[in-house]
Short mmCIF file of C-alpha atoms in Angstrom, two decimals:
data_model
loop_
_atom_site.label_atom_id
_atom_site.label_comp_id
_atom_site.label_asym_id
_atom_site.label_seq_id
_atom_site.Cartn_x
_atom_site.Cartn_y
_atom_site.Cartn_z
CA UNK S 696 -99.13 16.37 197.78
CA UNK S 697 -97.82 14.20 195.33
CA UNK S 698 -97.27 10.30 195.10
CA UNK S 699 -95.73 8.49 191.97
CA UNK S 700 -98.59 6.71 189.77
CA UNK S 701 -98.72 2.93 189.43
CA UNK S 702 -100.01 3.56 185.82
CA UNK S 703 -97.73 2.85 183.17
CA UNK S 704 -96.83 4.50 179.82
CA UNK S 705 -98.92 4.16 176.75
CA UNK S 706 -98.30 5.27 173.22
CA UNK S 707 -101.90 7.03 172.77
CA UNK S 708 -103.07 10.48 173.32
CA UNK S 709 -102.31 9.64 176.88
CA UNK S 710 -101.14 7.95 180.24
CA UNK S 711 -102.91 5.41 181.25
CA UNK S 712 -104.24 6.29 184.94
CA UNK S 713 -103.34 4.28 188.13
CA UNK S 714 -105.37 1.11 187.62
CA UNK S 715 -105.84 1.27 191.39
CA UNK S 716 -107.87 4.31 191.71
CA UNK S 717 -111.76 3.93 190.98
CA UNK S 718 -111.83 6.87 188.52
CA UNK S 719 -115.35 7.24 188.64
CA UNK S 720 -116.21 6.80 192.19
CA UNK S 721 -113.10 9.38 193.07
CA UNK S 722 -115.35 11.68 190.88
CA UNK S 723 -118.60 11.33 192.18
CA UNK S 724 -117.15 11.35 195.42
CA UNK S 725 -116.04 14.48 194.93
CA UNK S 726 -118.63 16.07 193.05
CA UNK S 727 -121.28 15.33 196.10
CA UNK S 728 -118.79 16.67 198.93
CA UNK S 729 -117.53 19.65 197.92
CA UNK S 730 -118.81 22.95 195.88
CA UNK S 731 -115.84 23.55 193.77
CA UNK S 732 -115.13 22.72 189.89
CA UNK S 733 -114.56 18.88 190.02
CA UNK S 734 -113.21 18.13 186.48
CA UNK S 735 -113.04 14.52 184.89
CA UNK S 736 -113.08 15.47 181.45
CA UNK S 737 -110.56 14.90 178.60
CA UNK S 738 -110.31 18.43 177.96
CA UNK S 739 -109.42 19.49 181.66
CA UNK S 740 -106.99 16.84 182.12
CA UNK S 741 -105.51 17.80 179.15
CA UNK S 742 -105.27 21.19 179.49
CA UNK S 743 -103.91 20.45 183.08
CA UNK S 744 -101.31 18.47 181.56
CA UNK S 745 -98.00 20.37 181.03
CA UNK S 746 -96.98 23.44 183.22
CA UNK S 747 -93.55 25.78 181.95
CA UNK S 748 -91.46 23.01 181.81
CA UNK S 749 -91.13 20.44 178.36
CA UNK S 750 -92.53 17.46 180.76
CA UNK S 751 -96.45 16.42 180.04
CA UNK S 752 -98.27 13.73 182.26
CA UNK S 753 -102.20 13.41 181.74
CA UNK S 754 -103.59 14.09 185.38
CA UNK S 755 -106.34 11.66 187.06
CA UNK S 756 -108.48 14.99 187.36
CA UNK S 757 -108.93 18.70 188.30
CA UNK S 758 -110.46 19.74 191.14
CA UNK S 759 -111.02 23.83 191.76
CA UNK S 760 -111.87 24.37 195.25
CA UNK S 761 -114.50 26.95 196.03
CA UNK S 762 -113.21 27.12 199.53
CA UNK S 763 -110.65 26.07 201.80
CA UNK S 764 -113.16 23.01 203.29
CA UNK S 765 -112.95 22.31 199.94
CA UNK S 766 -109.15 21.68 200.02
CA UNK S 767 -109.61 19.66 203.08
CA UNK S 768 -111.74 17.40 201.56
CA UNK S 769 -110.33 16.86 198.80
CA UNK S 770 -107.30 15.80 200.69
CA UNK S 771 -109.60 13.13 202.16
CA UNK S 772 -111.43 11.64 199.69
CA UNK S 773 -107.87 11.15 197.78
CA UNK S 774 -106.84 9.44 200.86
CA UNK S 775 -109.58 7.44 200.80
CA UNK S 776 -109.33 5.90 197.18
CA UNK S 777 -105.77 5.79 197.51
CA UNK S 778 -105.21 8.66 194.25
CA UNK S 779 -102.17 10.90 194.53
CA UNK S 780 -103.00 14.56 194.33
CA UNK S 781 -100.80 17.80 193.03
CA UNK S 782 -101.43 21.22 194.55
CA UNK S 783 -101.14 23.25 191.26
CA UNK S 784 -100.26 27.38 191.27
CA UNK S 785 -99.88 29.20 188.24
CA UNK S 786 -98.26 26.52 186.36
CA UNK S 787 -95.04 28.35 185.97
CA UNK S 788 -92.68 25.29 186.86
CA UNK S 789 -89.94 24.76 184.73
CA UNK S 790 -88.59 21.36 185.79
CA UNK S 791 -92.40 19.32 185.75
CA UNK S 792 -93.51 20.37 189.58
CA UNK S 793 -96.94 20.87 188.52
CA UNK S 794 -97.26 18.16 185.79
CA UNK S 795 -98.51 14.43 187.50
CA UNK S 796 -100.89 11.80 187.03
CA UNK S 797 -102.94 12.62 190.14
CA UNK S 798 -105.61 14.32 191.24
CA UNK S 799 -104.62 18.11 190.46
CA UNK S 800 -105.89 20.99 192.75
CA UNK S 801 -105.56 24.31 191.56
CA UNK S 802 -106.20 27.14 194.15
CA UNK S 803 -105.02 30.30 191.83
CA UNK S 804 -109.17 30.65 190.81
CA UNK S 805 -111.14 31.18 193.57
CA UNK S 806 -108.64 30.84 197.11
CA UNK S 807 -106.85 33.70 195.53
CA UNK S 808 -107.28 36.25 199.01
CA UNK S 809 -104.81 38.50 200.86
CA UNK S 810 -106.75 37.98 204.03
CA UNK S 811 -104.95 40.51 206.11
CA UNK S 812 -101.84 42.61 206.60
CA UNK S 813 -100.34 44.02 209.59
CA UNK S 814 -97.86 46.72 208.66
CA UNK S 815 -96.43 47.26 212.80
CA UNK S 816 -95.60 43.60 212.51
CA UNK S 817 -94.88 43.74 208.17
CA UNK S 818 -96.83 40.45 208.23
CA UNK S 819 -99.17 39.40 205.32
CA UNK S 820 -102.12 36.02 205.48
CA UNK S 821 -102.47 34.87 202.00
CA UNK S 822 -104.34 32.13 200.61
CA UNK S 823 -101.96 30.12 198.72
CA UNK S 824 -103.85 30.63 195.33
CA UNK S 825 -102.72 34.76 196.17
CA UNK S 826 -100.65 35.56 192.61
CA UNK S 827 -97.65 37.43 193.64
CA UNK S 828 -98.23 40.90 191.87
CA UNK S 829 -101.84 41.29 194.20
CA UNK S 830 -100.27 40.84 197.90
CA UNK S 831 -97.51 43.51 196.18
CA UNK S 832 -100.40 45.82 195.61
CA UNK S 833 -102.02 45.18 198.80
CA UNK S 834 -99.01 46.01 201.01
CA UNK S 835 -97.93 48.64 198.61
CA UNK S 836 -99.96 51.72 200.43
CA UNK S 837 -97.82 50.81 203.47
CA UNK S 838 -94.32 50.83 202.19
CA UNK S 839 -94.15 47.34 202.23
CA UNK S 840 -93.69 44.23 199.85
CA UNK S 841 -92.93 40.53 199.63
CA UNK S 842 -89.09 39.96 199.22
CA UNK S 843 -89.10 37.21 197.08
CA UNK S 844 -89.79 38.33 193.53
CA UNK S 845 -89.64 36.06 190.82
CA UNK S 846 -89.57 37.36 186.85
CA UNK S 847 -93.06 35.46 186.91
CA UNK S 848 -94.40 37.50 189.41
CA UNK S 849 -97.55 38.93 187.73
CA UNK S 850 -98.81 35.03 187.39
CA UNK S 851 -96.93 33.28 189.89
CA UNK S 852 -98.78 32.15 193.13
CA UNK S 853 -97.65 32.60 196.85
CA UNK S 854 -98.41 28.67 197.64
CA UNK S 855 -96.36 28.03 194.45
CA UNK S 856 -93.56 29.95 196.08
CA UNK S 857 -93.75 28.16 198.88
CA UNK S 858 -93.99 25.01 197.23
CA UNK S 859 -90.58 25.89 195.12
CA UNK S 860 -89.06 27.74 197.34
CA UNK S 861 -88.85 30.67 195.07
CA UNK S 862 -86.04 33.28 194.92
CA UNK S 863 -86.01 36.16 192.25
CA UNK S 864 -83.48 39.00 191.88
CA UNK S 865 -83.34 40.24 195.31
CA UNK S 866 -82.96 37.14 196.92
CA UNK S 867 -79.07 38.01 198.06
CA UNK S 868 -80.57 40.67 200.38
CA UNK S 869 -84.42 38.99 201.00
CA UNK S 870 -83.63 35.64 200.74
CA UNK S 871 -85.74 32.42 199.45
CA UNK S 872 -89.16 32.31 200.68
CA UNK S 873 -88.21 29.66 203.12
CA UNK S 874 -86.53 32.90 204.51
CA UNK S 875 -89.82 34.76 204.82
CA UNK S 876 -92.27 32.70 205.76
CA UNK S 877 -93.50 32.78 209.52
CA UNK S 878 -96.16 30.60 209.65
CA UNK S 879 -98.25 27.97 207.76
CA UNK S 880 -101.98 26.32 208.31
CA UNK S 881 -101.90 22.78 206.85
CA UNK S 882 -103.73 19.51 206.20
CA UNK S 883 -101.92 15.77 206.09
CA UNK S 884 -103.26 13.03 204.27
CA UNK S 885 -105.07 12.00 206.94
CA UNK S 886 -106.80 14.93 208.09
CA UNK S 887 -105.16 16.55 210.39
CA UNK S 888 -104.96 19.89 210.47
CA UNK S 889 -102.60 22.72 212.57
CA UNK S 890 -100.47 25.78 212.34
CA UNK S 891 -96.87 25.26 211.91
CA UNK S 892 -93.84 27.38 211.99
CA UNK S 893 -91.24 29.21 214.95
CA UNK S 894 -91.87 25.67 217.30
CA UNK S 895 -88.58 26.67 218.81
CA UNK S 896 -89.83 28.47 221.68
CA UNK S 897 -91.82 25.76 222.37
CA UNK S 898 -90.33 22.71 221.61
CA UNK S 899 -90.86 20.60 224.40
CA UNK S 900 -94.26 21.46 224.75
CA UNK S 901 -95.33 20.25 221.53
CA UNK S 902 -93.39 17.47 221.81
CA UNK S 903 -95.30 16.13 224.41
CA UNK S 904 -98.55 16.54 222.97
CA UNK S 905 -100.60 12.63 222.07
CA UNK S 906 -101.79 13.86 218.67
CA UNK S 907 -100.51 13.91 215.29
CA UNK S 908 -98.55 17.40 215.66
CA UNK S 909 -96.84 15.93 218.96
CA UNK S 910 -95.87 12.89 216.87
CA UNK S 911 -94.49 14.49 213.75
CA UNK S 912 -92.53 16.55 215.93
CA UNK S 913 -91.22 13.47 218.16
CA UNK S 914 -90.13 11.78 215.33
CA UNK S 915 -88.43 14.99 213.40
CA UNK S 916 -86.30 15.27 216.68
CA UNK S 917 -85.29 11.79 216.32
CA UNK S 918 -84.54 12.63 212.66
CA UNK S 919 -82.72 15.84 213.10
CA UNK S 920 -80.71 13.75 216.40
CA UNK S 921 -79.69 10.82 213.88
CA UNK S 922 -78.52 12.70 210.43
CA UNK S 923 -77.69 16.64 212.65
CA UNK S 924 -73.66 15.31 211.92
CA UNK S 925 -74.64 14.32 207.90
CA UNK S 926 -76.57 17.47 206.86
CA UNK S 927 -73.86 20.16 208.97
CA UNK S 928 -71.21 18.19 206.86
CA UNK S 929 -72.71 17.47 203.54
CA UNK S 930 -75.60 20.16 202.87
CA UNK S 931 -74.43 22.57 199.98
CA UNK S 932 -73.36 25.76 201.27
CA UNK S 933 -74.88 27.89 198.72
CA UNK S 934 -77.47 30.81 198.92
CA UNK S 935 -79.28 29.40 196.43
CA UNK S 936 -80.61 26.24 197.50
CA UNK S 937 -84.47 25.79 196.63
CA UNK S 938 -86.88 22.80 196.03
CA UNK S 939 -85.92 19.75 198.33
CA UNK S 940 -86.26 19.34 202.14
CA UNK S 941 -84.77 21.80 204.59
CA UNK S 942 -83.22 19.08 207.26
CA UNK S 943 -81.09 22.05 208.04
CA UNK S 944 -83.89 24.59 209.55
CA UNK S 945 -84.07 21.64 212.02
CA UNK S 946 -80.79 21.34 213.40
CA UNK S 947 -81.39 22.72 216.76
CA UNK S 948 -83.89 23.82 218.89
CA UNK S 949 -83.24 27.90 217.65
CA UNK S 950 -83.46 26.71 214.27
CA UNK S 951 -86.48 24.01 214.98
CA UNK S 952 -88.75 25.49 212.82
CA UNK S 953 -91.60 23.42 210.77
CA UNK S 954 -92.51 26.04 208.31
CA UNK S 955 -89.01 26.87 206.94
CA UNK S 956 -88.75 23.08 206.49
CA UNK S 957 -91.62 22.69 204.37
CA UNK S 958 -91.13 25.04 202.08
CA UNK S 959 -89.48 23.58 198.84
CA UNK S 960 -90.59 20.30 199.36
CA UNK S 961 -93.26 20.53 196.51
CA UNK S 962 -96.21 19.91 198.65
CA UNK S 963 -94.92 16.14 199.32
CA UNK S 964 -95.04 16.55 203.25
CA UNK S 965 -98.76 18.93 203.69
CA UNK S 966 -100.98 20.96 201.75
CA UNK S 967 -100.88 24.38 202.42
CA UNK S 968 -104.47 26.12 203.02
CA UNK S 969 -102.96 29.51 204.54
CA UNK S 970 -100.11 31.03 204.97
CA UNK S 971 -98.31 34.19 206.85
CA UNK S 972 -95.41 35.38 205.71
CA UNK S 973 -92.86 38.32 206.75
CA UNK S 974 -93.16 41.87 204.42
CA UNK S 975 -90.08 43.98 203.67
CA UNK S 976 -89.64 47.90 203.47
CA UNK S 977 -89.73 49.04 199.63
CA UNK S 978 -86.53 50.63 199.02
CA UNK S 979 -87.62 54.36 198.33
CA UNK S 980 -84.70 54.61 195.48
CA UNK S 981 -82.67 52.72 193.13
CA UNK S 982 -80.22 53.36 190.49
CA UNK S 983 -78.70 50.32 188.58
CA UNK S 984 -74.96 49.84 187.28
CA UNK S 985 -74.69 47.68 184.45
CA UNK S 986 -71.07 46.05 183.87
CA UNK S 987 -70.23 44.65 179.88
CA UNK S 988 -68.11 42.12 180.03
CA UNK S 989 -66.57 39.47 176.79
CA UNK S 990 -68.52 37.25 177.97
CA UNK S 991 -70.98 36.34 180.75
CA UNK S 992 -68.63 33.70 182.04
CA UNK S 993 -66.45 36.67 182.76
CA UNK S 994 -69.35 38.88 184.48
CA UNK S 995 -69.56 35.50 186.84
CA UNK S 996 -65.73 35.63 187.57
CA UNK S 997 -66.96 39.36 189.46
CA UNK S 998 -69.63 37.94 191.56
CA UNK S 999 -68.20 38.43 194.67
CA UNK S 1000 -66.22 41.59 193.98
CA UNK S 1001 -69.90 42.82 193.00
CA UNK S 1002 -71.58 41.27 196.29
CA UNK S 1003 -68.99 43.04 198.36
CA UNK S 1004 -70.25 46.36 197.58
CA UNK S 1005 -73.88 45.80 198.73
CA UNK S 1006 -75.88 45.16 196.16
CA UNK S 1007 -79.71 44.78 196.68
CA UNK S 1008 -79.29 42.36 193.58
CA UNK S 1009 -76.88 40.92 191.03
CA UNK S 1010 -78.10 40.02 187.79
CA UNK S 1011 -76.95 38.32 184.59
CA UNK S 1012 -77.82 37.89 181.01
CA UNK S 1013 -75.17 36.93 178.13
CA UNK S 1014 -75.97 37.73 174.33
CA UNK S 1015 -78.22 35.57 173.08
CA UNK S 1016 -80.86 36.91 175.54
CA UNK S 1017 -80.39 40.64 174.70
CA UNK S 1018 -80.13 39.90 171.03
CA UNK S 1019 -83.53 37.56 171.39
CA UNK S 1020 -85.23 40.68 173.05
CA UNK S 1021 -84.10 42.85 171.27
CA UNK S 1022 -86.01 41.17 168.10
CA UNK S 1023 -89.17 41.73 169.57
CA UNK S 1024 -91.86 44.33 168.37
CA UNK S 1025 -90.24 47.87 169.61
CA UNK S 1026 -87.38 46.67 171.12
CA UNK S 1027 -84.51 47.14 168.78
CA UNK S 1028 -83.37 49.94 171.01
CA UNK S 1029 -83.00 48.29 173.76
CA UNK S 1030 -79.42 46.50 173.68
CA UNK S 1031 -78.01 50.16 172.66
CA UNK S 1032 -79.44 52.29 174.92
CA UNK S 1033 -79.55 50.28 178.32
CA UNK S 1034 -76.54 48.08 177.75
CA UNK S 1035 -72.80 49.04 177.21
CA UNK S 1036 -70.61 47.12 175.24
CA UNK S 1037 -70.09 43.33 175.68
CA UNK S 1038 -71.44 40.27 175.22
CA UNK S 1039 -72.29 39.24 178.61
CA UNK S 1040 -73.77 41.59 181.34
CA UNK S 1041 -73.99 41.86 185.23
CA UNK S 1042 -77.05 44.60 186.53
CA UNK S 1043 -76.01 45.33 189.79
CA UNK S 1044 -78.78 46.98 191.79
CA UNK S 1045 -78.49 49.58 194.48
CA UNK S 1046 -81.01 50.97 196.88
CA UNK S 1047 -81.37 53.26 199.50
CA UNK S 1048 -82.87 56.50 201.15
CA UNK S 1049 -82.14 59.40 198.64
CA UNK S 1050 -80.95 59.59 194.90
CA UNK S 1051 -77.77 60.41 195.38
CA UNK S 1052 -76.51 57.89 197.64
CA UNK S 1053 -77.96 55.11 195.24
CA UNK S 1054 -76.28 57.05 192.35
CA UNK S 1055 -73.50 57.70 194.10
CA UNK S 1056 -73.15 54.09 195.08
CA UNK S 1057 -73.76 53.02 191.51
CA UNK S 1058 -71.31 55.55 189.81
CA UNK S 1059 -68.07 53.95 192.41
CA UNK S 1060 -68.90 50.54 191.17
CA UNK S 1061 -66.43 49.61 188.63
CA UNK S 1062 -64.42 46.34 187.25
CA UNK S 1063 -61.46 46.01 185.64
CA UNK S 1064 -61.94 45.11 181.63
CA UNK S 1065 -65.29 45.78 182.07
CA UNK S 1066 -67.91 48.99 180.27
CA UNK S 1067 -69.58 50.54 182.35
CA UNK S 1068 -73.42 52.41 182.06
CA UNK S 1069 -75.31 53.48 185.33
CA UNK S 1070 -79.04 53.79 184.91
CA UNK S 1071 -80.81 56.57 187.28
CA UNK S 1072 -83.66 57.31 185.80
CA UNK S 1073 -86.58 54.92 187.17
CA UNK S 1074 -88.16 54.29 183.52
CA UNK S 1075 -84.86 53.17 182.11
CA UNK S 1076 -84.23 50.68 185.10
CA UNK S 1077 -88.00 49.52 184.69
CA UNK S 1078 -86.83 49.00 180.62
CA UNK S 1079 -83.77 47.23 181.53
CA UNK S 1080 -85.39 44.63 184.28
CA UNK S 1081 -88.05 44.41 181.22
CA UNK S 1082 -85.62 43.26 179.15
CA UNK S 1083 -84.05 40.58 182.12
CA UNK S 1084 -87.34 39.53 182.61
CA UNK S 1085 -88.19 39.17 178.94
CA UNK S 1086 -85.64 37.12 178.30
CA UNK S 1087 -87.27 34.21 179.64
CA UNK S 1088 -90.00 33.91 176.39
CA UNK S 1089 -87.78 35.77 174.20
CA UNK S 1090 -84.59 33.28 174.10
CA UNK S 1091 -86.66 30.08 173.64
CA UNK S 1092 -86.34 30.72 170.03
CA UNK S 1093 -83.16 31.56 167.96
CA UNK S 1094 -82.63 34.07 165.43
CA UNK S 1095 -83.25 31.00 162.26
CA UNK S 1096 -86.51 29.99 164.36
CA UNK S 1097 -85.46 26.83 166.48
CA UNK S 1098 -86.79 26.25 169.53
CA UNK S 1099 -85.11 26.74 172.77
CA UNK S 1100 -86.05 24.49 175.49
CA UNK S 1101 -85.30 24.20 179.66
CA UNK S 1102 -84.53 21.19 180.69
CA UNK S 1103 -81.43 22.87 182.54
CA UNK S 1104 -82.93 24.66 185.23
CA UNK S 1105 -82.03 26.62 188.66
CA UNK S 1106 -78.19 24.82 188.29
CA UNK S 1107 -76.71 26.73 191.36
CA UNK S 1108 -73.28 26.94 192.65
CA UNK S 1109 -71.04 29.25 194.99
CA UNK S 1110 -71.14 32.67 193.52
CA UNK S 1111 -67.35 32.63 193.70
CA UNK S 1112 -67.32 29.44 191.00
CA UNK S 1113 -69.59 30.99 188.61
CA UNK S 1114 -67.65 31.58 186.24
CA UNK S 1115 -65.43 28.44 186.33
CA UNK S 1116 -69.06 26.73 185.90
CA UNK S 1117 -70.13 28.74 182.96
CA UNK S 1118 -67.01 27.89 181.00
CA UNK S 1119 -67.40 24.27 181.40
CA UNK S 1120 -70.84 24.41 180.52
CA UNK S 1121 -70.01 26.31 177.39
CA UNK S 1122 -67.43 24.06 176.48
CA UNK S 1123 -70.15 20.60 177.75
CA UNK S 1124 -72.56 22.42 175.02
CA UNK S 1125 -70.26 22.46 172.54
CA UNK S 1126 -69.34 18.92 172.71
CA UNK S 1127 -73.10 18.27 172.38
CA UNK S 1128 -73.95 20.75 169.50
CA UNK S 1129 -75.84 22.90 171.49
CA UNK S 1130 -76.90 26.65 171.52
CA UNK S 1131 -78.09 28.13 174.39
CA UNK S 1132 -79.14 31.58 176.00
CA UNK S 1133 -78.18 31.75 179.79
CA UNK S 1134 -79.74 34.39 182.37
CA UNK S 1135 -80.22 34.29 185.54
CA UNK S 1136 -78.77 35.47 189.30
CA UNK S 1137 -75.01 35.84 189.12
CA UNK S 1138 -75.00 37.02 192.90
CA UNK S 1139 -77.08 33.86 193.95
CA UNK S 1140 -74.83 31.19 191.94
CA UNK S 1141 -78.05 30.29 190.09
CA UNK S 1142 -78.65 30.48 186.34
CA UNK S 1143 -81.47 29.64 183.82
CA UNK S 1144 -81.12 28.07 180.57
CA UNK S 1145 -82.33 28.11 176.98
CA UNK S 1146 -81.24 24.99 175.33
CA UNK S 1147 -81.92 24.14 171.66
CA UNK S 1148 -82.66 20.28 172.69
CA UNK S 1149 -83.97 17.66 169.94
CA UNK S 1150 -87.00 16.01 171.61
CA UNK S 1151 -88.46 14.65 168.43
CA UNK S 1152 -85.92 12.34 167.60
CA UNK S 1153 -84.30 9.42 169.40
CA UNK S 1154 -80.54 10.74 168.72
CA UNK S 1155 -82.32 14.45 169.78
CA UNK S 1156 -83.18 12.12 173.19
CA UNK S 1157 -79.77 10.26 173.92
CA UNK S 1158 -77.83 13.79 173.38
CA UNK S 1159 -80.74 15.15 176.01
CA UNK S 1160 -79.86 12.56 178.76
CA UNK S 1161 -76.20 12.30 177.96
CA UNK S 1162 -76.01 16.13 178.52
CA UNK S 1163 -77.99 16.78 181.75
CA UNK S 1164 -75.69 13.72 183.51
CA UNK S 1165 -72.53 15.38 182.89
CA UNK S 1166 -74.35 18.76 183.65
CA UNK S 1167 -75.34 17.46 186.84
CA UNK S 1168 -71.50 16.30 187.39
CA UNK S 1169 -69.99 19.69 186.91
CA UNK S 1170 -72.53 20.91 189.03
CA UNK S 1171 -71.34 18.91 191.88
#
């Protein structure tokens, strides 16, 4: 849950905190209700400050809850002293989701359990501090796996996920996690407390209920009645749409569906204490083909001609990533060996039941002007989606040592336009000065920036605003 502070900005080591919230009765509050880590301290809040992204706000406080009563309390006592709070995964945010001056509750310590899986149904219950790479290894033994599967996956949490609506490479076959999520147990600011998620089938029932869940769903009829026209017309019709609020998964009563509406909206509506969410059959085989292009502007301009041969996933990186990973320790093979000739790439993904239909699949796949090198052997695909996944620590730095930054992040757009959008955001870098390193999910519309921003100085600052307005223009 998060609330905007009524503290304002100071010039010290840090923000000042809301001057309405009793600090120190908020913390002894807390430390005589609940059993988990309640943490006031400079250091904490400090460390607690920043997440992946370049934004820093000094938090109120850190609470780790022991349990999930814990949670609930928490969510109380906040209430009570009037203190915004920020449910906190792994940190991994790269546009400030995690970073507030609130009351920050991080579940990734100790509610961290996959409390059951049921492989007839491919259903999973997680606790929402679960990290990503454990429920893989729990439904592993079954065949089974989450679908979503960000490059962050080995720190990531599932209640993250949900709260950003996370994607990852095989999104254009498994979807968001707003696609995969069945159910969800929640706490409001108030207290209450009840399952949400698939109310189609009984709609009217809960409608007429007297308590809070009856209510909320009353007056999300009433919403979906009064802005159904709005969001059909005006919601972006693009796979790829994450963080925000899903007014579309209530558009009619088959679509009514609480859960899928949540997710993405940054824990702003409910805090998530459980959730269950569907599992997906591991593909038994893969073999990757991966297209060079002149440039990864041009890869995007085959997005759809590589969608229409059934892809479990679409990938892109341009040079500045490859050449970044390929300066690290041991990795000056890689570009050669696992990437033809170019200087932009698609990896274009193929599973399915035996070798050689993947291979086969992978070996038809070909593009005009473009080099072509399919990858059957499972270590050199696990080297390659290394290298992808790499990409994301490797580029923040250039080959003379300056810093990359985000500050760009999860842009998406129609796959079809992606490579109409890349040159204008080449040429919109240009006219800033700028030098960037772009990966990200050519099959999704959705890429990730490196960008070599100047925070430290007030020109560095104007070029930084000046840029992401017009960036958010071309988007549109």
């Amino acid at each position: 849950m998060q609330a905007p502070s009524t503290g304002s900005a100071g010039t010290g080591t840090h923000r000042d905190v809301p001057r309405t919230v009793d600090l120190h009765g908020l913390a002894f509050r807390l430390r005589r209700e609940i059993a988990g880590e309640v943490r006031f301290d400079p250091g904490s809040r400090h460390l607690y400050a920043t997440d992946a992204s370049h934004y820093r706000a000094v938090p109120l406080g850190l609470v780790v809850p022991h349990t999930i009563e814990d949670v609930v309390a928490t969510v109380a006592i906040c209430a009570d002293f009037g203190a915004p709070m920020t449910m906190r995964g792994a940190g991994t945010s790269l546009a400030g989701q995690t970073a507030n001056e609130a009351v920050i509750v991080d579940t990734s310590k100790h509610l961290a359990e996959v409390v059951a899986i049921d492989p007839e149904a491919r259903t999973a219950r997680v606790q929402p501090g679960v990290v990503l790479a454990d429920l893989q290894r729990a439904a592993a033994p079954f065949g089974l796996r989450f679908g979503p599967d960000p490059a962050t996956a080995n720190r990531c949490t599932v209640g993250g996920m949900i709260g950003n609506n996370s994607c990852g490479a095989h999104s254009v076959v498994w979807g968001r996690t707003s696609d995969n999520v069945r159910r969800l147990d929640v706490v409001l600011a108030d207290g209450s407390r009840f399952e949400v998620g698939g109310e189609a089938a009984s709609l009217g029932e809960l409608a007429a209920r007297h308590d809070r869940h009856g209510r909320i769903v009353r007056e999300l009829l009433a919403l979906r009645d009064d802005v159904a026209d709005l969001v059909a017309e005006r919601f972006p019709k693009i796979p790829r749409r994450v963080s925000g609020f899903n007014l579309d998964d209530l558009l009619s009563d088959a679509g009514f569906d609480l859960a899928r509406a949540l997710v993405g909206t940054e824990g702003t509506c409910a805090v998530v204490l459980e959730a269950e969410v569907d599992l997906v059959a591991s593909p038994p085989h893969t073999a990757v083909t991966v297209l060079g292009f002149p440039s990864l502007a041009d890869a995007g301009d085959a997005a759809e001609a590589l969608l229409a041969a059934g892809p479990s996933a679409v990938e892109g990186i341009d040079a500045a990533v490859a050449d970044a990973v390929g300066r690290l320790p041991g990795r000056s093979r890689d570009r050669a060996e696992l990437l033809p000739p170019g200087a932009g790439w698609a990896l274009v993904e193929f599973a399915g039941a035996s070798p050689e239909e993947v291979v086969a699949r992978a070996e038809a796949l070909h593009v005009d002007g473009a080099t072509t090198l399919v990858l059957a052997d499972p270590a050199a695909q696990r080297r390659l989606w290394e290298l992808r996944r790499d990409g994301l620590g490797a580029a923040a730095w250039t080959q003379d040592g300056a810093a990359r930054h985000g500050g760009w992040e999860d842009a998406a757009v129609p796959p079809g336009r992606v490579g109409a959008y890349l040159r204008e955001l080449g040429a919109l870098m240009d006219a800033h000065g700028l030098d960037v390193a772009i990966y990200g999910h050519l099959g999704d519309g959705c890429l990730h920036t490196k960008i070599d921003f100047d925070f430290t100085s007030p020109a560095g600052r104007r070029t930084y605003r000046a840029f992401v307005e017009e960036a958010a223009d071309l988007t549109v």
